[in-house]
Amino acid sequence: MQVTTDIHSTKQYCRKKKFEHKKIGLVPTMGALHAGHLSLIKSARASCDFLVVSIFINPAQFGPAEDLEKYPRDLTADLKLCQEQAVDIVFVPSAKEVYPEDFSTWVEVTGGFTEILEGVSRPNHFRGVATVVAKLFNIILPDFSYFGEKDYQQALIIKKMVQDLDMDTQIVSMPTVREKDGLACSSRNIYLKPEERKAATVLYKSLLAAKTVVRNGEKDSSSVRACMEELIAREVLAEIDYIAIVDAENLQKLEQIQGRALIALAVKIGKTRLIDNVLV
Ligand code: AMP
């Protein structure tokens, strides 16, 4: 396993493999790797000849009041996990390497994909994500790139970017990996104090409740939302940021649930903001 920190040598390794017609896989991450990341890495390892995992806490996708400084970092454990999974390259660039001082080009996906859900609460977040992922695609030239459905909106935005900009990579989205009690694995779960950790199960509980009412025939989005709000309100440590029911293909708000719908929410548990979603 090679650990690279500069773009030039990472490009050289990957272009050599490309020239040898090896299938390159990319798993972009911000590190503090957990079971969710591991499922992406395992799936990529099984399908690709040459596997690159990037670890980069991308400052461009954090808002000024967000947790960039205290975002969990554990490079030693991350490298161990990558080594165990036979990753070929772990690319760990610095912020300066990715964004040199004169950096001035940004990738923005519009058309309703970024102006809703996370995009409302986190302006510029997806501009930061799309830009860094576009750079990773140019550096690594992956045939397959792996994203988690836990960040459903992000995966959809990346698919749109690939389609609109004729990028040569196939996006593979992987199901959300959860803890035993249903909480979606997230690097940010580490912030939760024990009582908050218990309270955090309310996100998935409310999504499962929503799924049940929809399965029982409820089509009205506001009724489904009300049912989730009521359940979350019972948890004193939880504060809803948003609950949204949208078309799973284009993220347009749905008054009535029809076709494939995404139910997504962001909830603050104490100071920690968590997101989750289900498809119905
Ligand atoms: P992050 O390090 O949080 O930027 O995540 C890197 C990748 O892992 C993204 O594609 C995420 O959607 C994916 N991911 C994060 N958490 C999970 C999870 N619980 N299950 C599946 N994929 C996940």
Coordinates of C-alpha atoms and ligand atoms in Angstrom, one line a residue:
M1 CA 0.0 0.0 0.0
Q2 CA 1.3 3.4 -1.0
V3 CA 0.4 6.5 1.0
T4 CA 0.6 9.6 -1.2
T5 CA 0.2 13.2 -0.2
D6 CA 0.9 15.0 -3.5
I7 CA -1.2 15.2 -6.7
H8 CA 1.6 14.7 -9.1
S9 CA 2.8 11.3 -7.8
T10 CA -0.8 10.1 -7.3
K11 CA -1.6 11.0 -10.9
Q12 CA 1.5 9.1 -12.1
Y13 CA 0.6 5.9 -10.2
C14 CA -3.0 6.0 -11.5
R15 CA -2.1 6.8 -15.1
K16 CA 0.3 3.9 -15.1
K17 CA -2.5 1.6 -14.0
K18 CA -4.9 3.1 -16.6
F19 CA -2.3 2.5 -19.3
E20 CA -2.2 -1.2 -18.2
H21 CA -6.0 -1.3 -18.6
K22 CA -6.6 -1.9 -14.9
K23 CA -10.0 -1.0 -13.5
I24 CA -9.5 1.8 -11.0
G25 CA -11.8 2.2 -8.0
L26 CA -12.1 5.3 -5.8
V27 CA -13.6 5.7 -2.4
P28 CA -13.5 9.4 -1.3
T29 CA -13.7 9.9 2.4
M30 CA -12.9 12.4 5.2
G31 CA -11.3 9.7 7.3
A32 CA -12.2 8.6 10.8
L33 CA -13.2 5.4 9.0
H34 CA -16.1 3.3 10.2
A35 CA -18.2 0.4 9.1
G36 CA -20.0 2.6 6.5
H37 CA -16.7 3.5 4.8
L38 CA -15.6 -0.2 5.2
S39 CA -18.6 -1.4 3.1
L40 CA -17.6 1.0 0.3
I41 CA -14.0 -0.1 0.4
K42 CA -14.9 -3.8 0.5
S43 CA -17.3 -3.5 -2.5
A44 CA -14.7 -1.5 -4.4
R45 CA -11.9 -4.0 -3.6
A46 CA -14.1 -6.8 -4.9
S47 CA -14.8 -5.1 -8.2
C48 CA -11.7 -3.2 -9.1
D49 CA -8.1 -4.1 -9.9
F50 CA -6.6 -0.9 -8.4
L51 CA -8.2 0.8 -5.4
V52 CA -7.6 4.3 -4.2
V53 CA -9.1 5.6 -0.9
S54 CA -8.8 9.4 -0.4
I55 CA -8.8 10.9 3.1
F56 CA -9.3 14.6 3.0
I57 CA -11.2 16.8 5.4
N58 CA -12.4 19.2 2.7
P59 CA -12.5 22.8 4.2
A60 CA -14.5 24.0 1.3
Q61 CA -17.5 21.9 2.3
F62 CA -17.7 23.3 5.9
G63 CA -19.5 26.5 6.8
P64 CA -17.8 29.0 9.0
A65 CA -19.7 28.0 12.1
E66 CA -19.3 24.2 11.5
D67 CA -16.9 21.6 13.0
L68 CA -13.9 21.7 10.6
E69 CA -11.4 22.2 13.4
K70 CA -12.7 19.5 15.7
Y71 CA -13.8 17.0 12.9
P72 CA -12.5 13.6 14.1
R73 CA -9.0 12.6 12.8
D74 CA -7.3 9.2 13.2
L75 CA -4.9 8.6 10.4
T76 CA -3.1 5.8 12.1
A77 CA -6.3 3.7 12.5
D78 CA -7.5 4.7 9.0
L79 CA -4.2 3.5 7.4
K80 CA -4.4 0.2 9.3
L81 CA -7.9 -0.4 8.1
C82 CA -6.9 0.4 4.5
Q83 CA -3.9 -1.9 4.8
E84 CA -6.1 -4.7 6.1
Q85 CA -8.5 -4.2 3.1
A86 CA -5.5 -4.3 0.6
V87 CA -6.1 -0.8 -0.6
D88 CA -3.5 0.1 -3.2
I89 CA -3.2 3.9 -2.6
V90 CA -4.3 6.0 0.3
F91 CA -4.3 9.6 -1.0
V92 CA -4.0 12.0 1.9
P93 CA -3.4 15.5 0.5
S94 CA -3.1 18.7 2.6
A95 CA -5.6 21.6 2.1
K96 CA -2.8 23.5 0.4
E97 CA -2.1 20.7 -2.1
V98 CA -5.8 20.7 -3.1
Y99 CA -6.4 24.4 -2.9
P100 CA -3.3 26.3 -3.6
E101 CA -3.4 30.1 -2.9
D102 CA -4.4 31.0 -6.4
F103 CA -7.2 28.4 -6.6
S104 CA -10.3 30.0 -8.2
T105 CA -12.4 27.4 -10.0
W106 CA -15.6 25.9 -8.5
V107 CA -18.0 23.3 -9.6
E108 CA -21.6 24.1 -8.9
V109 CA -24.5 21.7 -9.6
T110 CA -27.8 23.6 -9.7
G111 CA -31.3 22.7 -11.1
G112 CA -32.9 22.1 -7.7
F113 CA -30.4 19.5 -6.6
T114 CA -28.4 21.7 -4.2
E115 CA -31.0 24.3 -3.2
I116 CA -33.0 21.9 -0.9
L117 CA -32.4 19.6 2.1
E118 CA -28.7 20.0 3.2
G119 CA -28.2 22.8 0.7
V120 CA -30.5 25.1 2.7
S121 CA -28.9 24.5 6.1
R122 CA -25.4 24.3 4.6
P123 CA -24.9 27.0 1.9
N124 CA -21.8 26.3 -0.3
H125 CA -21.5 22.8 1.1
F126 CA -22.2 21.0 -2.2
R127 CA -20.1 23.5 -4.2
G128 CA -17.2 22.3 -1.9
V129 CA -18.1 18.7 -2.3
A130 CA -18.5 18.8 -6.1
T131 CA -15.3 20.7 -6.6
V132 CA -13.1 18.4 -4.5
V133 CA -14.8 15.2 -6.1
A134 CA -14.2 16.6 -9.6
K135 CA -10.5 17.2 -8.7
L136 CA -10.3 13.6 -7.3
F137 CA -11.8 12.2 -10.5
N138 CA -9.3 14.2 -12.6
I139 CA -6.3 13.0 -10.5
I140 CA -7.3 9.4 -10.1
L141 CA -9.3 8.7 -13.3
P142 CA -11.5 6.1 -11.5
D143 CA -13.6 3.7 -13.6
F144 CA -15.9 3.2 -10.5
S145 CA -16.4 5.7 -7.6
Y146 CA -18.2 4.7 -4.5
F147 CA -20.6 6.8 -2.4
G148 CA -23.0 6.0 0.5
E149 CA -26.7 6.5 0.4
K150 CA -26.5 7.9 3.9
D151 CA -25.6 11.1 2.0
Y152 CA -28.2 10.4 -0.7
Q153 CA -28.3 14.0 -1.9
Q154 CA -24.5 14.1 -2.2
A155 CA -24.5 10.9 -4.3
L156 CA -27.2 12.3 -6.6
I157 CA -25.4 15.6 -7.0
I158 CA -22.2 13.7 -8.0
K159 CA -24.1 11.6 -10.5
K160 CA -25.5 14.8 -12.0
M161 CA -22.1 16.4 -12.2
V162 CA -20.7 13.2 -13.9
Q163 CA -23.5 13.2 -16.4
D164 CA -23.4 17.0 -17.1
L165 CA -19.7 17.2 -17.4
D166 CA -19.2 14.0 -19.4
M167 CA -16.9 12.5 -16.7
D168 CA -15.8 8.9 -17.3
T169 CA -16.6 7.3 -14.0
Q170 CA -19.5 5.1 -12.9
I171 CA -21.0 6.1 -9.6
V172 CA -21.8 3.2 -7.4
S173 CA -24.1 4.0 -4.4
M174 CA -24.1 1.7 -1.4
P175 CA -26.8 1.2 1.3
T176 CA -26.5 2.9 4.6
V177 CA -24.7 0.9 7.2
R178 CA -26.2 1.2 10.7
E179 CA -25.3 0.4 14.3
K180 CA -27.3 -2.5 15.9
D181 CA -29.8 0.0 17.3
G182 CA -30.4 1.6 13.8
L183 CA -28.3 4.7 14.2
A184 CA -26.5 5.3 10.8
C185 CA -22.7 5.0 11.2
S186 CA -21.1 8.4 11.0
S187 CA -17.7 9.9 11.9
R188 CA -19.7 12.5 13.9
N189 CA -21.3 9.9 16.2
I190 CA -18.1 10.1 18.3
Y191 CA -19.2 13.6 19.5
L192 CA -22.3 12.1 21.2
K193 CA -22.3 11.8 25.0
P194 CA -23.8 8.5 26.3
E195 CA -27.3 10.0 26.8
E196 CA -27.1 11.7 23.4
R197 CA -26.1 8.5 21.8
K198 CA -29.3 6.9 23.1
A199 CA -31.4 9.9 22.0
A200 CA -29.8 9.7 18.5
T201 CA -31.7 6.5 17.7
V202 CA -34.8 8.7 17.3
L203 CA -33.7 9.6 13.7
Y204 CA -34.0 6.1 12.4
K205 CA -37.0 5.3 14.6
S206 CA -38.9 8.3 13.0
L207 CA -37.9 7.2 9.5
L208 CA -39.1 3.7 10.2
A209 CA -42.4 5.1 11.6
A210 CA -42.7 7.1 8.4
K211 CA -42.1 4.1 6.3
T212 CA -44.8 2.2 8.1
V213 CA -47.5 4.9 7.7
V214 CA -46.7 5.2 4.0
R215 CA -46.9 1.4 3.6
N216 CA -50.3 1.6 5.4
G217 CA -51.5 3.9 2.6
E218 CA -50.7 7.4 3.8
K219 CA -49.9 9.6 0.8
D220 CA -50.0 13.0 2.3
S221 CA -46.5 14.3 3.0
S222 CA -47.5 16.7 5.8
S223 CA -49.3 13.9 7.7
V224 CA -46.1 11.7 7.4
R225 CA -44.0 14.6 8.5
A226 CA -46.4 15.3 11.5
C227 CA -46.0 11.7 12.6
M228 CA -42.2 12.0 12.5
E229 CA -42.3 15.4 14.3
E230 CA -44.5 14.0 17.1
L231 CA -42.1 11.1 17.7
I232 CA -39.0 13.3 17.7
A233 CA -40.6 15.9 20.0
R234 CA -40.8 13.2 22.7
E235 CA -37.0 13.1 22.7
V236 CA -35.9 16.2 24.8
L237 CA -32.3 16.2 23.5
A238 CA -33.5 16.3 19.8
E239 CA -34.1 19.4 17.8
I240 CA -35.3 19.1 14.2
D241 CA -33.4 21.0 11.5
Y242 CA -35.6 19.7 8.6
I243 CA -37.8 16.8 7.6
A244 CA -38.3 16.6 3.9
I245 CA -40.2 14.3 1.6
V246 CA -39.0 14.6 -2.0
D247 CA -38.8 12.8 -5.3
A248 CA -35.9 10.5 -5.2
E249 CA -34.8 11.2 -8.7
N250 CA -34.8 15.0 -8.8
L251 CA -35.3 16.0 -5.1
Q252 CA -38.4 18.1 -5.9
K253 CA -40.7 18.5 -2.9
L254 CA -43.7 16.1 -2.9
E255 CA -47.1 17.2 -1.4
Q256 CA -48.4 13.7 -2.2
I257 CA -46.1 10.7 -2.0
Q258 CA -45.9 9.0 -5.4
G259 CA -43.2 7.0 -7.2
R260 CA -39.9 6.6 -5.4
A261 CA -39.7 9.1 -2.6
L262 CA -36.9 10.1 -0.3
I263 CA -37.7 10.9 3.3
A264 CA -34.7 12.7 4.7
L265 CA -34.1 14.5 7.9
A266 CA -31.4 16.5 9.9
V267 CA -31.7 16.6 13.6
K268 CA -29.5 18.2 16.2
I269 CA -28.8 16.0 19.2
G270 CA -27.3 18.4 21.7
K271 CA -24.7 20.2 19.6
T272 CA -24.2 17.3 17.1
R273 CA -26.1 17.6 13.8
L274 CA -27.0 14.2 12.3
I275 CA -28.6 13.3 9.0
D276 CA -30.4 10.1 7.8
N277 CA -32.9 9.1 5.2
V278 CA -34.9 6.2 3.8
L279 CA -36.5 5.5 0.4
V280 CA -40.2 4.6 0.2
Ligands
AMP1 P1 -17.4 11.0 4.8 O1 -16.1 10.5 5.3 O2 -18.4 11.2 5.9 O3 -17.3 12.1 3.8 O4 -18.0 9.8 3.9 C1 -17.4 9.2 2.9 C2 -18.3 8.3 2.1 O5 -18.8 7.3 3.0 C3 -19.5 9.0 1.5 O6 -19.8 8.5 0.3 C4 -20.6 8.6 2.5 O7 -21.9 8.7 2.0 C5 -20.2 7.2 2.9 N1 -20.8 6.9 4.2 C6 -20.7 7.6 5.4 N2 -21.4 7.0 6.3 C7 -22.0 5.9 5.7 C8 -22.8 4.8 6.2 N3 -23.3 4.8 7.5 N4 -23.2 3.8 5.4 C9 -22.7 3.9 4.1 N5 -21.9 4.8 3.6 C10 -21.5 5.8 4.4

